[in-house]
Coordinates of C-alpha atoms and ligand atoms in Angstrom, one line a residue:
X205 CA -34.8 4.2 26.6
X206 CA -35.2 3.8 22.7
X207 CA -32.6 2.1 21.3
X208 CA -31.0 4.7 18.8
X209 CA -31.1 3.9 15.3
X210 CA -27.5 3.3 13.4
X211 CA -27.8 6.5 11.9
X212 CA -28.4 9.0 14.6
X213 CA -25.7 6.7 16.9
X214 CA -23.5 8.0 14.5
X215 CA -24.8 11.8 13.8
X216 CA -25.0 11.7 17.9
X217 CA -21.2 10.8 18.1
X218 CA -19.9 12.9 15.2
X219 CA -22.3 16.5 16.9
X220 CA -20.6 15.8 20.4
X221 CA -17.3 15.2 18.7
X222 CA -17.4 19.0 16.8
X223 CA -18.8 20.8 19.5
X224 CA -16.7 19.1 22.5
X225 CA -13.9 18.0 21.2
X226 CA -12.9 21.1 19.1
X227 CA -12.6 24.2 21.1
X228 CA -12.6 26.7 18.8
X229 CA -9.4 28.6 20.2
X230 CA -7.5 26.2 18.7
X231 CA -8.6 26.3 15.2
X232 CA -6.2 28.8 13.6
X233 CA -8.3 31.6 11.9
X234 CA -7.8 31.7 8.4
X235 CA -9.8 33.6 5.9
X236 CA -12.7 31.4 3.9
X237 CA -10.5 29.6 1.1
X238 CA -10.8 29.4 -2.6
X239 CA -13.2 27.3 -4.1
X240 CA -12.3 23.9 -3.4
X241 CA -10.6 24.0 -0.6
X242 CA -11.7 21.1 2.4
X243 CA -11.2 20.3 5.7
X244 CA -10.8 16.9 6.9
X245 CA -10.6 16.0 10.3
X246 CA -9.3 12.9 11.9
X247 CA -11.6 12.2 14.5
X248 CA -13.0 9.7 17.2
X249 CA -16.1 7.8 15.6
X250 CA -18.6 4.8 17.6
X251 CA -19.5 2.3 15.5
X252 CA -21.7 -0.6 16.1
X253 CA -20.2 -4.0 15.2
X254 CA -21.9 -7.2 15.8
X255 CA -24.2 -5.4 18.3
X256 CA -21.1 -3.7 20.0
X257 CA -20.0 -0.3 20.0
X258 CA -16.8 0.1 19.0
X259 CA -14.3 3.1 19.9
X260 CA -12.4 3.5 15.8
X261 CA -11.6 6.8 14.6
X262 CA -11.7 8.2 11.1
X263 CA -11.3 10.7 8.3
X264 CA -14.7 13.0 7.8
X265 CA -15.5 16.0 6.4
X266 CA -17.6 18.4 8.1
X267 CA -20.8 17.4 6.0
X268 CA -20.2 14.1 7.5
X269 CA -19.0 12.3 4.0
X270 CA -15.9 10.1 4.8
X271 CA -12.8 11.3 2.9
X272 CA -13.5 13.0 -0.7
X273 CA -14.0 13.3 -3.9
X274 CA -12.5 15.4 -6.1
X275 CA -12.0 16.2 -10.1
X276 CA -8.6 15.9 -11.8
X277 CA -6.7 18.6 -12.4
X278 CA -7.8 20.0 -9.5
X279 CA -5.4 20.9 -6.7
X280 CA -5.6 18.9 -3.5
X281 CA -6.2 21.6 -1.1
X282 CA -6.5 20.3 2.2
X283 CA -7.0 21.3 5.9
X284 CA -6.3 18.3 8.3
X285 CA -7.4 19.1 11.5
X286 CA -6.2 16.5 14.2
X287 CA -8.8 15.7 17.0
X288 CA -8.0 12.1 17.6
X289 CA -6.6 12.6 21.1
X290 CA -2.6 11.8 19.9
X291 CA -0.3 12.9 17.8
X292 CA -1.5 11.7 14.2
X293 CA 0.0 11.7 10.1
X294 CA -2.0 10.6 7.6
X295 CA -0.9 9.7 3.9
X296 CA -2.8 10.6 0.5
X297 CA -2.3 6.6 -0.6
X298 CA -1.9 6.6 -4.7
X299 CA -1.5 10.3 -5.4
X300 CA 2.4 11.6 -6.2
X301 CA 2.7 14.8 -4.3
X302 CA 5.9 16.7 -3.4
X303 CA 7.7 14.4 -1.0
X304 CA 7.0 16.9 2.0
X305 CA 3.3 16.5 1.6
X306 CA 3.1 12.6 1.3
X307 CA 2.4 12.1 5.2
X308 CA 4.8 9.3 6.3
X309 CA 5.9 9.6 10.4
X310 CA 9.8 9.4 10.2
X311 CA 10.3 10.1 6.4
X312 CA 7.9 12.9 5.1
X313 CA 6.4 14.9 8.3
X314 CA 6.4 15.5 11.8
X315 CA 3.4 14.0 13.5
X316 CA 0.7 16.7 13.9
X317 CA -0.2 17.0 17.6
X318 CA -3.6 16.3 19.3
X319 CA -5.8 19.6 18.1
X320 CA -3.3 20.4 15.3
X321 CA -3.9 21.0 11.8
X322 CA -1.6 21.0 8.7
X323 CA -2.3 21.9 5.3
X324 CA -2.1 20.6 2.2
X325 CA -2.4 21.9 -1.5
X326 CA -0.5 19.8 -5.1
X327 CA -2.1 19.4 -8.0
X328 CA -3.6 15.9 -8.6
X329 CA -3.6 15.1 -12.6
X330 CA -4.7 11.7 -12.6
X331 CA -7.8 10.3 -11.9
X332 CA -7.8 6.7 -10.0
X333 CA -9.6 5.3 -7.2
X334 CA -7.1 6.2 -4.4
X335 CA -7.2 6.2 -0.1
X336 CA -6.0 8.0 3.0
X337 CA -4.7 6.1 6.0
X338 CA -2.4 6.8 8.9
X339 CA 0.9 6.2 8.5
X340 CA 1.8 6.5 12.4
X341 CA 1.7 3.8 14.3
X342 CA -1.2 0.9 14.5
X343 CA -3.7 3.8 14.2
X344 CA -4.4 2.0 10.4
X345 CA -6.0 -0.9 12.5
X346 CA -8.5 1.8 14.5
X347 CA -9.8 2.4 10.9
X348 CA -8.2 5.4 10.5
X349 CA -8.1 5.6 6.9
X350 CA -11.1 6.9 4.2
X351 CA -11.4 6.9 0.2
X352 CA -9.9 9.5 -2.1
X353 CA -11.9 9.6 -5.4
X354 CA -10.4 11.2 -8.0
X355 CA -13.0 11.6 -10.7
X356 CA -12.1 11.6 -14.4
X357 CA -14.4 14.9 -15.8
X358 CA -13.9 13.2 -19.1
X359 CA -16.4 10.7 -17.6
X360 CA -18.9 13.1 -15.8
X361 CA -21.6 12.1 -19.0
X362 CA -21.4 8.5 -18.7
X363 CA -24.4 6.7 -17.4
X364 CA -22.7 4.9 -14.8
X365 CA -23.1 4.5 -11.1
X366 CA -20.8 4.7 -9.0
X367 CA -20.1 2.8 -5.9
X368 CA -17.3 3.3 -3.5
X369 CA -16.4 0.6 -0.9
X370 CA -13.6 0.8 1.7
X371 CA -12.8 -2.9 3.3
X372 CA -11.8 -3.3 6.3
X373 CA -10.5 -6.1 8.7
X374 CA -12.3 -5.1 12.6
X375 CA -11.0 -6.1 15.9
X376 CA -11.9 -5.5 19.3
X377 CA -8.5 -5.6 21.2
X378 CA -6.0 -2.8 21.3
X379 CA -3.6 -3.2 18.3
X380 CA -0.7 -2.5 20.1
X381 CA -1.4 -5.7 22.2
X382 CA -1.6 -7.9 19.1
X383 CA 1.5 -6.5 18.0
X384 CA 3.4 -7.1 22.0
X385 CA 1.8 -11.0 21.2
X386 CA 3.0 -11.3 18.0
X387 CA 6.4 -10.1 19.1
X388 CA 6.6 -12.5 22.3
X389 CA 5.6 -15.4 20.3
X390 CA 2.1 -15.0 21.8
X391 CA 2.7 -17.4 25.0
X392 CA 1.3 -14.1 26.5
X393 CA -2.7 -16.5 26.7
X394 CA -4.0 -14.5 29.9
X395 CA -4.4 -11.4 28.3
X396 CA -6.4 -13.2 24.9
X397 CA -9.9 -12.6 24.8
X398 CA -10.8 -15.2 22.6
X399 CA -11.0 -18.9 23.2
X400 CA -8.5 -20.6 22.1
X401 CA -9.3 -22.9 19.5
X402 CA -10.5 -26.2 20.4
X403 CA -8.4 -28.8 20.3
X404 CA -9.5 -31.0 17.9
X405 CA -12.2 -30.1 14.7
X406 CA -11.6 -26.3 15.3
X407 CA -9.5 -25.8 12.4
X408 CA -12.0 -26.9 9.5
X409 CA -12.2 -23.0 8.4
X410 CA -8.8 -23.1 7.4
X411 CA -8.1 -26.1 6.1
X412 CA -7.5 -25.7 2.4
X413 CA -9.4 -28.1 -0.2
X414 CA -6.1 -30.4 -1.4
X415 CA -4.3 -29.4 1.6
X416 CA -1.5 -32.8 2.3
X417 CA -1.8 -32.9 5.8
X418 CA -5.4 -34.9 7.2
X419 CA -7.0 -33.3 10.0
X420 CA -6.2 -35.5 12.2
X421 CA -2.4 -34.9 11.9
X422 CA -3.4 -30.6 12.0
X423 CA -5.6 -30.9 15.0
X424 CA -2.2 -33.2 16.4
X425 CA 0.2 -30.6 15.6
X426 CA 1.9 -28.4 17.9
X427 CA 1.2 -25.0 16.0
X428 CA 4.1 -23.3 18.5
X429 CA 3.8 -19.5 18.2
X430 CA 2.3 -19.2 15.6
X431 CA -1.5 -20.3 16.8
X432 CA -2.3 -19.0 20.1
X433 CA -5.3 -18.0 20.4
X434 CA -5.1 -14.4 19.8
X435 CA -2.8 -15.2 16.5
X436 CA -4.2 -18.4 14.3
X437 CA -2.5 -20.0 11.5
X438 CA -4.7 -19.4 8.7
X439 CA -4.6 -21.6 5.2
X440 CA -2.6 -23.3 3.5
X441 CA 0.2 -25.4 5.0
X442 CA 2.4 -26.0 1.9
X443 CA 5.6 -25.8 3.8
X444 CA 6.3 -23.2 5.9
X445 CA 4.2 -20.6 4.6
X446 CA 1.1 -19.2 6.2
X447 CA -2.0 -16.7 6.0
X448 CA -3.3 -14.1 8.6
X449 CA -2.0 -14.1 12.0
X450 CA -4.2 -11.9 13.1
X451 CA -7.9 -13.7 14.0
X452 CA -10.0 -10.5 13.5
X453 CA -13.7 -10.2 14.9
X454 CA -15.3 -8.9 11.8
X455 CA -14.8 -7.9 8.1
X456 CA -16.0 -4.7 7.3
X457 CA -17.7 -2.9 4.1
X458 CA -18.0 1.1 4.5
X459 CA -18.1 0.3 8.6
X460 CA -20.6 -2.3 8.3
X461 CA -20.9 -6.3 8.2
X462 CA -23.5 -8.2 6.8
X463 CA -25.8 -8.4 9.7
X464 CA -26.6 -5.1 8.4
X465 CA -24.7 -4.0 5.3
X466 CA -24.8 -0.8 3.1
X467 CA -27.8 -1.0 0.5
X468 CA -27.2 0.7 -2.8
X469 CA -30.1 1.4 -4.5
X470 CA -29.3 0.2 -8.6
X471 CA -31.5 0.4 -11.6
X472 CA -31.9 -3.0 -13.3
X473 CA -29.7 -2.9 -16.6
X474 CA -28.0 -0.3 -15.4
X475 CA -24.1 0.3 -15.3
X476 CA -21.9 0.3 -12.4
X477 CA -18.5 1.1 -11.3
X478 CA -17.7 -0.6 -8.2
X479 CA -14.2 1.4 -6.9
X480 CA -13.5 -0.8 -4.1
X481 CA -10.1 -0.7 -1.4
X482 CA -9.0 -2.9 0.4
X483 CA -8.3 -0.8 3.4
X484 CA -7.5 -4.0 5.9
X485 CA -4.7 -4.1 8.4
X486 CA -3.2 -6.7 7.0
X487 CA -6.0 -9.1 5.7
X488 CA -5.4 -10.1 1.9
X489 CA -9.2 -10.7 0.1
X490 CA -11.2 -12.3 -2.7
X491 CA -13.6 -10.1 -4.3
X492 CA -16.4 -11.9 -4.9
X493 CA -19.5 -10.7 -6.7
X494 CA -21.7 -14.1 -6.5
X495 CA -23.6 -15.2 -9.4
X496 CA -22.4 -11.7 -11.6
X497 CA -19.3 -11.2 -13.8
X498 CA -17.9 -7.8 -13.6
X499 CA -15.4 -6.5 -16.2
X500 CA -11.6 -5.0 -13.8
X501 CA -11.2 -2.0 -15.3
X502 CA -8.4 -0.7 -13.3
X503 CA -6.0 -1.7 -10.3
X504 CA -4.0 0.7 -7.6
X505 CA -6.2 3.6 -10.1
X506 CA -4.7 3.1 -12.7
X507 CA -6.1 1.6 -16.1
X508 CA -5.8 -1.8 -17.2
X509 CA -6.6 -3.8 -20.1
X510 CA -10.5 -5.2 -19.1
X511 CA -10.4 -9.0 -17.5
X512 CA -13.7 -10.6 -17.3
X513 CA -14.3 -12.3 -13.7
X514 CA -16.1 -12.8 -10.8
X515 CA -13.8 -13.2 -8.5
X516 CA -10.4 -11.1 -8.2
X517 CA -7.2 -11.3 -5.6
X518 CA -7.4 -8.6 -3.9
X519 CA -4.0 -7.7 -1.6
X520 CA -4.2 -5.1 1.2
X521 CA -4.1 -1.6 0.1
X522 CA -5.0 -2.1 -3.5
X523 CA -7.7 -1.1 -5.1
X524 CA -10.2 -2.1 -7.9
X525 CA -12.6 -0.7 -10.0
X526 CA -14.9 -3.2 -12.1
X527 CA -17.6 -2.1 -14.0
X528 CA -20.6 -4.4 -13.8
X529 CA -23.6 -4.5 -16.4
X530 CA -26.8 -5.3 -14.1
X531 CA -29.2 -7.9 -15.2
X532 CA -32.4 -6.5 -16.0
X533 CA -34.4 -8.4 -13.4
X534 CA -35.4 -6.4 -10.6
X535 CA -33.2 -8.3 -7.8
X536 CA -30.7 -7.9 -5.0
X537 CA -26.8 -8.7 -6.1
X538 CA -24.0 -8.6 -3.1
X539 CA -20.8 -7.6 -3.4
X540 CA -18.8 -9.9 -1.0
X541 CA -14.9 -9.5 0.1
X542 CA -13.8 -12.8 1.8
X543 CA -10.6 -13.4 3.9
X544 CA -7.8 -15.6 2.0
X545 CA -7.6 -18.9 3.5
X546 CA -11.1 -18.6 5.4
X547 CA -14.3 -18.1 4.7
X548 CA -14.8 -14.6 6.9
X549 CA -16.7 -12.3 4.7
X550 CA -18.0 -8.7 4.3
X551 CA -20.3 -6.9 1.7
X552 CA -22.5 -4.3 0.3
X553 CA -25.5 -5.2 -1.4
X554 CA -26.7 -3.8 -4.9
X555 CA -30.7 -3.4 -4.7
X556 CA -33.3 -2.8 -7.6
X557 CA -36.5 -1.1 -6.0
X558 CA -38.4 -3.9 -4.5
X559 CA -36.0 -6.4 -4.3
X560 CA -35.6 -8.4 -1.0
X561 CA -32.0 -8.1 0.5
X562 CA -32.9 -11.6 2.4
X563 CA -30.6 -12.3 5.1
X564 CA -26.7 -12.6 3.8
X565 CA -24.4 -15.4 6.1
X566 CA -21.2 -13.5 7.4
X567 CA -18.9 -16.8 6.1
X568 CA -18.9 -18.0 2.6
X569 CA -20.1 -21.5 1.7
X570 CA -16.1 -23.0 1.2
X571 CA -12.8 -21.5 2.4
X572 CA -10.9 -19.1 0.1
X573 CA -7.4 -19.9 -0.9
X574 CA -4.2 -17.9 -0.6
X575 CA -3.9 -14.8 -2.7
X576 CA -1.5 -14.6 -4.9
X577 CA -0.5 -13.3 -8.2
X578 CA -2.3 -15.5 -10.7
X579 CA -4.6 -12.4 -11.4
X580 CA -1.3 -10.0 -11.5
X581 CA 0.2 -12.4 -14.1
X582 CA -2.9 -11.5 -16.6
X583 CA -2.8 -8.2 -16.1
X584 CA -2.1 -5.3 -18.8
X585 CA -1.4 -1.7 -18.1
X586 CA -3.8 -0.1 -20.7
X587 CA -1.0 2.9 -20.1
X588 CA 2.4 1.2 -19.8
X589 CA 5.7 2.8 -19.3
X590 CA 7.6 4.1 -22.2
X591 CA 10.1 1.3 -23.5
X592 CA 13.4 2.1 -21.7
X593 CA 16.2 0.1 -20.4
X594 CA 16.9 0.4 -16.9
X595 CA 19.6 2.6 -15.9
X596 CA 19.4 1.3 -12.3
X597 CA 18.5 -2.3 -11.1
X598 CA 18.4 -3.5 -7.7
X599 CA 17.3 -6.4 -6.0
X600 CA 15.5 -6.2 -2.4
X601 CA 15.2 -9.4 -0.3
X602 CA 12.2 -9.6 2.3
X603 CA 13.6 -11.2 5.1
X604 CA 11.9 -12.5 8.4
X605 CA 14.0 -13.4 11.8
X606 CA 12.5 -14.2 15.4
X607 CA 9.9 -12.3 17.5
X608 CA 8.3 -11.1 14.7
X609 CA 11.1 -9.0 13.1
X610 CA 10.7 -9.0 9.2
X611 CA 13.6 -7.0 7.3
X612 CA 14.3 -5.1 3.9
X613 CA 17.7 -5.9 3.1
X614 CA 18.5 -7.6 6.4
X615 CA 17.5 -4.3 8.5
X616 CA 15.2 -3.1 10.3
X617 CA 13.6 -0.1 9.6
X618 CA 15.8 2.6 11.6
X619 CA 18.8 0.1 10.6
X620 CA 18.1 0.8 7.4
X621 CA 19.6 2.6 4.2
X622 CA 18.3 4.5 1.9
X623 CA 17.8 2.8 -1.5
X624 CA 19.4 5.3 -3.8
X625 CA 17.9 6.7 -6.9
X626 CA 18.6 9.8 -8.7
X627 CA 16.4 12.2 -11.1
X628 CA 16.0 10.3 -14.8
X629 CA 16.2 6.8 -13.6
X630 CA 14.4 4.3 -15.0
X631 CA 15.1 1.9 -12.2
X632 CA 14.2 -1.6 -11.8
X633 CA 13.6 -3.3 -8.4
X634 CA 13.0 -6.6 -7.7
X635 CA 11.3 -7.9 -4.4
X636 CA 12.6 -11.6 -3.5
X637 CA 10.6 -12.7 -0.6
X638 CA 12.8 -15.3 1.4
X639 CA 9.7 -15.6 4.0
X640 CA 6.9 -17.3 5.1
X641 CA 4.2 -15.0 4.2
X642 CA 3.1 -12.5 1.2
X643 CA 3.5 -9.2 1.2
X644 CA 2.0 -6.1 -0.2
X645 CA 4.5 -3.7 -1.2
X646 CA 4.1 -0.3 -1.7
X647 CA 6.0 2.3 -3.2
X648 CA 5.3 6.3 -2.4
X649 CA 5.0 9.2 -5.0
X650 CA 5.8 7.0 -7.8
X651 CA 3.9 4.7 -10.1
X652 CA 5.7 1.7 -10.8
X653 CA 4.6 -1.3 -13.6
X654 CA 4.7 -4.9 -12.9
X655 CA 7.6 -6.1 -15.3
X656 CA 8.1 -10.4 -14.6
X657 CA 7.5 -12.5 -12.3
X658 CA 9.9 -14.8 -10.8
X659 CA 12.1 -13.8 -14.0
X660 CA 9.3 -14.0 -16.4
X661 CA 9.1 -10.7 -18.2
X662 CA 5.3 -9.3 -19.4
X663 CA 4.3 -5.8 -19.4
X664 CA 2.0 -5.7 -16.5
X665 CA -0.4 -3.2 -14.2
X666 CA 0.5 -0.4 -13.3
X667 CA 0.4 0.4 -9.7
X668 CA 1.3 1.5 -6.4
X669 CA 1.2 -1.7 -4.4
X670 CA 1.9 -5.3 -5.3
X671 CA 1.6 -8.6 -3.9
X672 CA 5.0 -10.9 -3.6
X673 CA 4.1 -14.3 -2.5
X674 CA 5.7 -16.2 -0.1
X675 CA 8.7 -18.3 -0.3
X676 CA 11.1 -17.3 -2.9
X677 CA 8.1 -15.1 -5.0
X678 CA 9.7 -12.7 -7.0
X679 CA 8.2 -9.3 -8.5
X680 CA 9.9 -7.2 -10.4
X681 CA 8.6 -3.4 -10.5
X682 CA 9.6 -0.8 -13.4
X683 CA 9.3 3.3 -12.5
X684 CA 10.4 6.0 -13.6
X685 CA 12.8 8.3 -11.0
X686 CA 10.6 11.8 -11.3
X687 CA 9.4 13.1 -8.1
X688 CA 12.7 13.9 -6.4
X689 CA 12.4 14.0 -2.5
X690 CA 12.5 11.2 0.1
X691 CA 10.2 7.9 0.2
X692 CA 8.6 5.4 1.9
X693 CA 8.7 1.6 0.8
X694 CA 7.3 -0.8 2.8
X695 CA 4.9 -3.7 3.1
X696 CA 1.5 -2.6 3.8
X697 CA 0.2 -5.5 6.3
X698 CA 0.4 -3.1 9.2
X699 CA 2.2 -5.3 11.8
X700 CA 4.8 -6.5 9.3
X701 CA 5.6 -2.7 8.8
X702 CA 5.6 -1.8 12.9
X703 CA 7.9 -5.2 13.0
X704 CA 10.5 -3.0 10.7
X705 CA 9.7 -4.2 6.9
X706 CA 10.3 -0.7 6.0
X707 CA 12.9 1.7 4.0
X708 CA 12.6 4.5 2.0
X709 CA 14.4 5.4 -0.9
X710 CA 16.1 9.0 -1.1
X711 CA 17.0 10.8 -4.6
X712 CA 20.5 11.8 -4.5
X713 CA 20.3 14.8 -6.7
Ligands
CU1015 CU1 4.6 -8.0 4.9

């Protein structure tokens, strides 16, 4: 038999997934909406990753586009139909609707069952390059998460390009058994599927240029739970502090890796706007756009003042839009996102007609350091806050304890408390992180600015989701208390969240 092409593998899954998976006695009947009403359904996808199909699901519209695209000022009227086989909630990640339409299991809604649907209509007013994920469970790391373009329709004239991106960090093995070995200290090594790293000279990826320690006192060291096959210390070794600890199969860019990555055909000279999201699990990235400088535009959707560069931190969950001016020669340019402290990469590929692609390695040429906050520190919001002295202040510490337990405030979530806030607050939080790793955290329904950095004051990005670097990093975040209801705030790296590094701050009014 013919081996079938990408593109029908995936038509082929998505036909028998609407005709067999939805019988239609259990769509409600509903009358044909108003114009611009859509119907997204979380569904089971096959996808082919390093010549292997793999079982992920995702967020599609019937036409087959993944997520949408929409105008501001429109409403965000929404059917989600649920045919993922389990109960499922997905969140609208960037947009601030009324709290009982945000999607968060536990806080926000009830978990729509297997062949459910729920609806969803709030008006959207600001344009940004947002994204839809689950927020039940480890479903996030089955890819179960889209973009959410809101278009500006100031911009609608501009000669520009655009190009969407969704990043992804791909493994093979069931999430929930990553999560049962990162809990148990990972001593679990008959049920690992990969290797574990040789003893000696099987570290060289993660090494980090400068790093104090030789290789022969790494390869030496007894990396306890932390490096067991399954789980691997990433990076940099300055103290205690450490990278992924999930050892992923594959990067992804829009499903793909570079064996065969997604080729945008671009006009030499022309204008692009990359709006790219970091959509991983819990792998923080470098964008990296080779031999081109782009000019950051906006972070988390929101505007900032332009930085130059060709290479930008990128934490999970945020996003970034960068305009790039194409040379005029008629060539191929990639767009790369590479693991911090590795050299694991993923891309798309911008091609003039003609141009050869050529043949694009899956590592980068040198390991990528830690990300951190040197890009945050340089950032401007183009649309700050209002001056205003906070009328609430409080100071969260990110705690870790054993078995993979990490901690707001020394609870875990379902320990927790509500942080407080009421209507008219201008309220000032500050993230002290007494751990090990980074964390990206995010904030629901509100848009917060970055105002210091381990005490140093600077009027920042706004965003929805910062990075706070490991051992004793400190971010400060500025919002104003307007979207009364209850919220989630958490760190987005996936398995930090299911180990409980998550609240949620209720209004009191
Ligand atoms: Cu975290």
């Amino acid at each position: 038999m013919k081996t079938l092409s990408r593109r029908r593998f995936l038509t082929a899954s998505a036909a028998t997934l609407s005709v067999a998976a939805v019988p239609s006695l259990l769509l409600p009947a509903r009358p044909a909406r108003a114009d611009g009403h859509k119907v997204i359904a979380a569904g089971k996808r096959v996808i082919e990753v390093k010549g292997k199909a793999a079982n992920v699901f995702g967020l599609t519209q019937a036409d087959g586009s993944s997520g949408l695209v929409m105008n501001a000022g429109e409403n965000f009227r929404v059917t989600l139909k649920n045919l993922i086989g389990e109960p499922t909630v997905i969140h609208w990640h960037g947009l601030t609707p009324p709290w009982q339409q945000d999607g968060v299991a536990g806080i926000s809604q009830e978990p729509i069952p297997d062949g459910g649907s729920h609806d969803y209509d709030f008006p959207v007013a600001r344009a940004g390059t947002f994204w839809m994920h689950s927020h039940f469970g480890l479903q996030e790391q089955l890819m179960l998460a889209a973009p959410l373009i809101v278009r500006d329709p100031a911009e609608a004239g501009q000669d520009m390009q655009e190009v969407v991106v969704l990043f992804h960090d791909f493994t093979f093995r069931d999430p929930r058994e990553i999560l049962a070995e990162l809990q148990t200290g990972g001593h679990d090594m008959g049920a690992m599927a990969p290797a574990p790293a040789p003893a000696t000279g099987g570290h060289e990826g993660h090494n980090m240029p400068g790093m104090a320690m030789d290789g022969g006192q790494m390869s030496g060291m007894d990396h306890g739970s932390m490096n067991m096959g399954g789980m691997q210390m990433g990076g940099q070794m300055d103290g205690m502090s450490h990278l992924q600890d999930v050892q992923y199969d594959a990067l992804l860019a829009n499903d793909r890796t570079l064996d065969d990555p997604e080729v945008f055909p671009v006009e030499p000279g022309g204008r692009v706007r990359l709006r790219l999201i970091n959509g991983a699990a819990s792998t923080n990235m470098w964008l990296d756009l080779g031999k081109l400088t782009g000019r950051l535009i906006a972070v988390d959707g929101m505007p900032v003042e332009p930085v130059e560069g060709s290479r930008f931190e990128f934490a999970v969950a945020q996003r970034l839009d960068i305009v790039l001016e194409l040379p005029k020669e008629a060539s191929a340019w990639p767009v790369f996102a590479v693991q911090e402290g590795g050299r694991m990469r993923t891309g798309v590929v911008l091609a003039a007609k003609g141009a050869s692609v050529g043949k694009l390695a899956d590592m980068a040429d040198e390991d990528f350091p830690a990300v951190g906050i040197e890009l945050e520190q340089r950032l401007r919001a183009a649309k700050p806050l209002a001056e205003k002295a906070a009328t609430r202040q409080h100071t969260m510490m990110l705690g870790e304890g054993p078995n993979y337990v990490w901690t707001l405030d020394g609870a875990m979530h379902g320990q927790d408390k509500p942080l407080a806030v009421k209507s008219g607050d201008r309220f000032e939080l500050t993230f002290m992180n007494h751990t090990t790793m980074s964390h990206p955290m995010h904030l629901h329904g509100h848009l917060f600015q970055v105002v210091a950095v381990n005490g140093k004051r600077f009027a920042g990005a706004m965003r929805d989701t910062v990075l706070v670097p490991a051992n004793m990093g400190m971010v400060t975040i500025a919002f104003d208390a307007d979207n009364a209801g209850k919220w989630a705030l958490h760190c987005h790296h996936l398995y930090h969240m299911a180990g409980g590094m998550m609240t949620s701050m209720a209004y009191d009014d």
